[in-house]
């Protein structure tokens, strides 16, 4: 196993670094480095910049307009973006639904949907979970009834991240109650501007309306929006979930946030506390170990070896690390960490100068990160999957 980068790979890294330095808007990277609130406009501005360069679909093959990078190049690209303070690309379009459309969609669907994803113009949402159907996803009840050349959709989705901005939503819908629950699910693309679609925000404990309930009330969806075959949606859904879980691990963001934790610890005077520095060292060891795991997977891919399916493992370790650095940031801030001021997440907020700027968003970020061990499939359920893979069922 060779974990060193070749001279060509290092040259590639520098090319990306130069481009990002010239193209990432400084007001956006300032927000990311300070963990401040990103607006829809911030996300879309950056998505369009990447899209214009042909890099929003950085994992896509050339046949679909992607750069055709290998696994190492993709990793280097993601690392350079994260360290420079680029926002995480909202994954639902380019990382999640696009690979499904490429693998299972027909030529017409590829022609119709992929360009809007690649350019950053169209905002996608994920409609998998429902009340009572999260871990037990195969029990989804949102019903799509075939009526001639359209489906009539009735039901509800929930926890739909940033669904308030969504133009389109990809949904798991029930098209049959025959046989096993998995065999009656279909994968449908729904225009969120269709009559009968309504979106209601759910405010999380950091005060942000980050997730939503989405209701479908007699929504007419052209049958041409069905991906692949009716009742085969479970297969396509699983294809997408491994992309989602690997994306959540996000070791590059952890590296950037580790540096921020060190800055906060120095500013707040706990850097000299050996016990506290031990905690930072332990976290750093775990981040390096996660990075090694990612590089091992990439190295195996590069040498054409079959690698273990580690999406679940990466999700567990990555999400736990994300929670730990937010906890250590709170500890470093001590009593000041209590401040949870919703408005302070806005760039340029001047409301209470008694608090150091680095401290203000900590409570919000801490609260927000409680989600990481739940979404994308809870960590308990991931552990079951890993156990089955390693030990057999
Ligand atoms: C912030 C956030 C954003 C999200 N965004 C989206 C989105 O955009 N689109 C979308 O479709 N979904 C989204 N989700 C939903 C997410 O995928 C589900 O919350 C998750 O799969 C868990 O499902 P649940 O909430 O129904 O919990 P449940 O399935 O009811 O689980 C409750 C608890 O029981 C445990 N549990 C359940 N089954 C088992 C088992 N077999 N063994 C051991 N423990 C078990 C779980 O780990 C959990 O602790 C989001 C969730 C959150 C919190």
XYZ file of C-alpha atoms and ligand atoms in Angstrom:
446
model
C 0.000 0.000 0.000
C 1.471 3.335 -1.089
C 0.108 6.324 0.817
C 2.566 8.916 -0.603
C 1.420 11.340 -3.273
C 3.288 11.260 -6.599
C 4.864 14.460 -8.067
C 1.946 14.598 -10.545
C -0.568 14.417 -7.701
C 1.242 17.180 -5.822
C 1.240 19.348 -8.975
C -2.484 18.712 -9.271
C -2.950 19.815 -5.654
C -1.155 23.099 -6.391
C -3.245 23.730 -9.473
C -6.421 23.363 -7.393
C -5.007 25.493 -4.570
C -4.168 28.339 -6.969
C -7.572 28.214 -8.596
C -9.425 28.217 -5.271
C -7.316 31.137 -4.008
C -8.337 33.132 -7.081
C -12.011 32.133 -7.212
C -13.403 31.527 -3.707
C -15.154 34.772 -2.645
C -13.427 36.053 0.539
C -16.725 36.967 2.232
C -17.836 33.341 1.918
C -14.582 31.808 3.177
C -14.591 34.252 6.132
C -18.002 32.897 7.126
C -16.860 29.285 6.797
C -13.685 29.832 8.853
C -15.758 31.616 11.522
C -18.535 28.960 11.412
C -21.114 31.674 10.616
C -24.445 31.293 8.882
C -24.368 30.639 5.120
C -27.319 31.893 3.105
C -28.881 30.244 0.082
C -27.139 32.880 -2.014
C -23.719 31.976 -0.508
C -24.233 28.312 -1.362
C -25.454 29.010 -4.869
C -22.827 31.624 -5.663
C -20.088 29.118 -4.849
C -21.916 26.281 -6.639
C -22.176 28.385 -9.800
C -18.468 29.296 -9.669
C -17.573 25.602 -9.421
C -20.149 24.795 -12.089
C -18.737 27.333 -14.551
C -15.304 25.652 -14.163
C -16.876 22.199 -14.672
C -16.033 21.137 -11.119
C -19.389 21.050 -9.311
C -19.705 17.481 -10.530
C -16.107 16.768 -9.517
C -16.811 13.070 -9.077
C -18.505 12.680 -12.455
C -17.073 10.835 -15.461
C -16.289 12.854 -18.638
C -19.201 11.215 -20.480
C -21.495 13.309 -18.283
C -19.401 16.487 -18.320
C -17.263 15.708 -15.251
C -13.466 16.097 -15.085
C -12.937 12.311 -14.909
C -10.581 12.539 -11.940
C -9.365 9.433 -10.177
C -10.059 8.818 -6.484
C -6.839 10.527 -5.326
C -7.518 13.639 -7.397
C -11.043 13.864 -6.006
C -9.670 13.595 -2.469
C -7.069 16.316 -3.089
C -9.715 18.572 -4.625
C -12.018 18.130 -1.608
C -9.155 18.729 0.817
C -8.035 21.932 -0.878
C -11.577 23.305 -0.910
C -12.161 22.489 2.759
C -8.866 23.928 3.985
C -9.413 27.129 1.984
C -12.780 27.660 3.699
C -15.101 26.747 0.846
C -18.660 25.824 1.902
C -19.527 22.141 1.744
C -21.213 21.588 -1.579
C -24.903 20.886 -0.871
C -24.710 17.196 -1.808
C -28.263 16.307 -2.805
C -27.795 17.211 -6.477
C -24.195 16.591 -7.530
C -23.210 13.890 -5.000
C -26.440 12.012 -4.408
C -29.089 12.092 -7.126
C -26.738 12.682 -10.089
C -24.946 9.308 -9.735
C -28.358 7.613 -9.613
C -29.539 9.413 -12.758
C -26.274 8.469 -14.499
C -26.465 4.815 -13.454
C -30.199 4.130 -13.726
C -31.845 7.060 -15.545
C -32.584 6.974 -19.273
C -30.865 9.203 -21.858
C -33.717 11.713 -21.840
C -33.590 12.045 -18.036
C -29.804 12.472 -18.152
C -30.133 15.191 -20.797
C -32.891 16.919 -18.865
C -31.609 16.871 -15.289
C -27.810 16.650 -15.241
C -26.942 20.074 -16.774
C -28.941 21.976 -14.101
C -27.134 19.999 -11.387
C -23.695 20.495 -12.946
C -24.162 24.259 -13.275
C -25.498 24.781 -9.735
C -28.732 26.333 -11.015
C -31.159 23.722 -9.685
C -31.429 22.974 -5.959
C -32.300 19.375 -5.076
C -33.675 17.937 -1.843
C -33.780 14.393 -0.510
C -37.197 12.873 0.218
C -36.416 9.530 1.863
C -37.464 9.741 5.553
C -41.046 9.841 6.766
C -42.576 9.874 10.239
C -42.013 6.271 11.376
C -39.765 5.455 8.405
C -36.222 6.581 9.179
C -34.036 3.630 10.183
C -36.781 1.378 8.881
C -36.692 3.144 5.523
C -38.231 0.253 3.600
C -41.537 0.966 5.389
C -42.126 4.276 3.488
C -45.816 4.958 2.946
C -45.889 8.050 0.697
C -47.978 6.614 -2.133
C -47.613 7.101 -5.876
C -50.510 5.723 -7.882
C -50.062 5.261 -11.633
C -52.817 6.957 -13.659
C -52.045 6.772 -17.377
C -48.930 8.777 -18.124
C -48.659 10.262 -14.644
C -48.449 9.369 -10.956
C -50.683 10.816 -8.276
C -48.594 11.301 -5.121
C -50.036 11.543 -1.605
C -48.153 11.454 1.682
C -45.420 13.084 3.663
C -41.646 13.284 3.911
C -39.782 14.666 6.911
C -36.369 15.989 8.023
C -35.885 17.324 4.491
C -32.650 19.297 4.779
C -32.847 22.797 3.260
C -36.071 21.734 1.535
C -37.262 25.341 1.843
C -34.873 26.154 -1.032
C -35.644 23.047 -3.076
C -36.584 23.259 -6.744
C -36.779 19.475 -7.108
C -36.939 16.556 -4.697
C -36.023 12.923 -5.286
C -38.419 10.678 -3.403
C -38.856 7.098 -2.398
C -42.537 6.371 -2.962
C -44.662 3.284 -2.448
C -46.025 1.903 -5.695
C -46.954 -1.574 -4.447
C -47.871 -3.334 -1.222
C -47.184 -6.800 -2.662
C -44.296 -8.944 -1.358
C -41.476 -7.617 0.821
C -41.655 -3.865 1.656
C -38.440 -3.259 -0.349
C -39.953 -4.590 -3.555
C -42.790 -2.034 -3.675
C -40.709 1.155 -3.666
C -40.020 3.440 -6.633
C -37.643 6.366 -7.155
C -39.469 9.458 -8.385
C -38.237 12.973 -9.263
C -40.776 15.627 -8.228
C -40.870 19.310 -9.140
C -41.387 21.085 -5.811
C -43.291 23.891 -7.551
C -46.048 21.411 -8.519
C -49.537 22.159 -7.165
C -50.155 20.186 -3.951
C -46.559 20.314 -2.626
C -46.159 22.227 0.637
C -43.126 22.688 2.858
C -43.262 23.349 6.606
C -40.082 24.181 8.542
C -38.892 22.293 11.630
C -36.765 24.496 13.873
C -33.839 22.604 15.404
C -32.354 23.318 18.832
C -29.854 25.795 17.387
C -32.859 27.860 16.275
C -32.268 27.189 12.570
C -35.054 25.996 10.243
C -32.570 23.649 8.605
C -34.991 20.778 8.053
C -38.591 20.577 6.903
C -41.681 18.492 6.526
C -42.796 18.147 2.912
C -46.419 17.247 2.156
C -47.826 15.862 -1.098
C -51.525 16.339 -1.642
C -52.727 14.833 -4.939
C -49.522 15.925 -6.672
C -49.421 15.003 -10.361
C -46.001 13.787 -11.468
C -45.277 12.781 -15.098
C -44.443 9.073 -15.349
C -41.381 10.215 -17.351
C -39.909 11.286 -13.978
C -39.681 7.695 -12.726
C -36.055 6.556 -12.508
C -35.471 3.044 -13.813
C -38.207 0.495 -13.287
C -41.269 0.772 -11.087
C -40.821 -1.089 -7.754
C -37.005 -1.260 -8.190
C -36.359 2.002 -6.295
C -34.794 0.280 -3.281
C -31.781 -0.763 -5.361
C -31.286 2.801 -6.595
C -31.797 4.170 -3.054
C -28.986 2.004 -1.682
C -26.635 3.132 -4.475
C -27.216 6.696 -3.301
C -26.812 5.999 0.415
C -23.195 4.860 0.141
C -22.369 8.195 -1.582
C -24.198 10.026 1.222
C -22.392 8.222 4.041
C -18.915 8.626 2.588
C -19.692 12.321 2.053
C -20.754 12.771 5.705
C -17.390 11.477 7.010
C -15.724 14.614 5.618
C -12.238 14.171 7.059
C -11.075 17.369 5.364
C -13.516 19.523 7.279
C -12.375 17.824 10.493
C -8.783 18.844 9.685
C -9.859 22.460 9.182
C -11.928 22.505 12.392
C -9.045 20.960 14.363
C -6.990 24.034 13.474
C -9.875 26.242 14.618
C -10.086 24.335 17.899
C -6.371 24.974 18.460
C -6.852 28.692 17.745
C -9.733 28.904 20.241
C -7.729 26.970 22.862
C -4.808 29.380 22.495
C -7.041 32.479 22.621
C -8.910 31.231 25.689
C -5.751 30.223 27.528
C -6.437 26.481 27.858
C -3.700 25.513 25.426
C -1.266 25.465 28.365
C -3.431 23.000 30.273
C -1.779 19.658 29.598
C -4.962 17.690 30.272
C -6.838 19.757 27.717
C -4.040 19.445 25.192
C -4.181 15.661 25.665
C -7.788 15.796 24.486
C -6.785 17.758 21.403
C -3.941 15.292 20.748
C -6.324 12.332 21.030
C -8.707 13.998 18.603
C -5.860 14.696 16.188
C -4.759 11.044 16.344
C -8.291 9.955 15.495
C -8.512 12.423 12.605
C -5.187 11.143 11.227
C -6.478 7.566 11.615
C -9.663 8.482 9.716
C -7.567 10.093 7.004
C -5.432 6.942 6.769
C -8.596 4.888 6.396
C -9.741 7.166 3.562
C -6.298 6.985 1.912
C -6.242 3.185 2.213
C -9.552 3.037 0.382
C -8.210 5.397 -2.288
C -4.952 3.443 -2.574
C -6.904 0.205 -3.056
C -9.020 1.866 -5.746
C -5.897 3.213 -7.472
C -4.287 -0.209 -7.627
C -7.520 -1.764 -8.864
C -8.043 -3.868 -5.726
C -11.488 -4.489 -4.421
C -11.810 -2.419 -1.246
C -14.022 -3.210 1.708
C -17.354 -1.451 1.692
C -16.446 1.038 4.413
C -19.052 3.762 3.868
C -20.745 2.915 7.196
C -17.423 2.840 9.086
C -16.388 6.207 7.658
C -19.776 7.673 8.600
C -19.509 6.450 12.213
C -15.960 7.672 12.775
C -16.383 10.952 10.862
C -19.597 11.947 12.640
C -18.219 11.113 16.095
C -15.139 13.206 15.392
C -17.320 16.126 14.279
C -19.174 15.995 17.590
C -15.956 15.776 19.589
C -14.401 18.903 18.122
C -17.558 20.910 18.805
C -17.519 19.603 22.416
C -13.862 20.541 22.889
C -14.508 24.010 21.475
C -17.267 24.484 24.078
C -14.953 23.261 26.847
C -12.208 25.608 25.673
C -14.588 28.564 25.876
C -15.630 27.692 29.442
C -18.459 29.833 30.881
C -18.553 31.965 27.720
C -19.736 28.919 25.763
C -23.190 29.355 27.253
C -23.924 32.224 24.893
C -26.426 31.030 22.316
C -27.269 34.144 20.341
C -29.122 33.301 17.156
C -28.288 36.628 15.456
C -24.586 36.207 16.213
C -24.404 33.623 13.423
C -24.796 36.448 10.904
C -21.551 37.890 9.557
C -20.869 41.361 10.863
C -23.164 41.045 13.908
C -22.106 43.658 16.454
C -24.696 43.027 19.161
C -22.555 42.043 22.132
C -18.908 42.919 22.006
C -18.394 41.491 25.505
C -17.960 38.109 23.826
C -14.899 37.351 21.693
C -15.927 36.792 18.067
C -14.496 33.259 18.050
C -16.821 32.229 20.893
C -20.135 33.522 19.620
C -21.159 30.754 17.209
C -19.855 27.891 19.369
C -23.117 26.995 21.109
C -25.026 27.059 17.814
C -22.470 24.833 16.119
C -22.415 22.478 19.115
C -26.209 22.141 19.102
C -26.299 21.736 15.347
C -23.756 18.908 15.361
C -25.912 16.667 17.574
C -27.482 15.665 14.263
C -24.407 14.032 12.766
C -24.811 10.681 14.494
C -28.473 10.544 13.387
C -28.708 11.681 9.784
C -27.579 9.649 6.811
C -28.651 6.570 8.798
C -28.087 6.607 12.594
C -24.759 5.365 13.937
C -26.436 2.533 15.826
C -27.881 1.236 12.564
C -24.518 1.723 10.815
C -22.915 -0.421 13.519
C -25.421 -3.168 12.752
C -24.497 -2.955 9.055
C -20.744 -3.010 9.780
C -21.221 -5.984 12.124
C -23.155 -7.863 9.441
C -20.470 -7.082 6.830
C -17.609 -8.187 9.068
C -19.202 -11.012 11.038
C -21.909 -12.108 8.628
C -25.597 -12.209 9.490
C -30.621 17.156 10.856
C -31.169 16.033 10.056
C -31.237 16.147 8.681
C -31.809 15.129 7.922
N -31.939 15.300 6.562
C -32.640 14.396 5.846
C -32.947 14.646 4.464
O -32.560 15.669 3.888
N -33.703 13.739 3.808
C -34.144 12.578 4.396
O -34.798 11.782 3.732
N -33.876 12.311 5.701
C -33.143 13.201 6.441
N -32.882 12.965 7.779
C -33.474 11.777 8.404
C -32.492 10.737 8.920
O -31.992 9.947 7.889
C -33.227 9.927 9.999
O -33.466 10.779 11.085
C -32.443 8.709 10.463
O -32.368 7.744 9.466
C -33.062 8.085 11.740
O -34.409 7.835 11.530
P -35.527 8.346 12.582
O -35.265 9.800 12.853
O -36.854 7.954 12.058
O -35.206 7.580 13.937
P -35.666 6.089 14.293
O -35.453 5.203 13.128
O -37.017 6.138 14.902
O -34.602 5.713 15.401
C -34.732 6.156 16.775
C -33.556 5.592 17.555
O -33.594 4.151 17.528
C -32.361 3.631 17.040
N -32.618 2.430 16.227
C -33.558 2.291 15.264
N -33.491 1.067 14.713
C -32.458 0.434 15.321
C -31.880 -0.871 15.182
N -32.334 -1.752 14.283
N -30.814 -1.181 15.978
C -30.338 -0.291 16.880
N -30.859 0.956 17.061
C -31.911 1.302 16.298
C -31.769 4.738 16.209
O -30.349 4.641 16.137
C -32.200 5.978 16.978
O -31.306 6.231 18.036
C -32.284 13.954 8.556
C -32.186 13.834 9.942
C -31.646 14.851 10.706
C -31.580 14.698 12.200
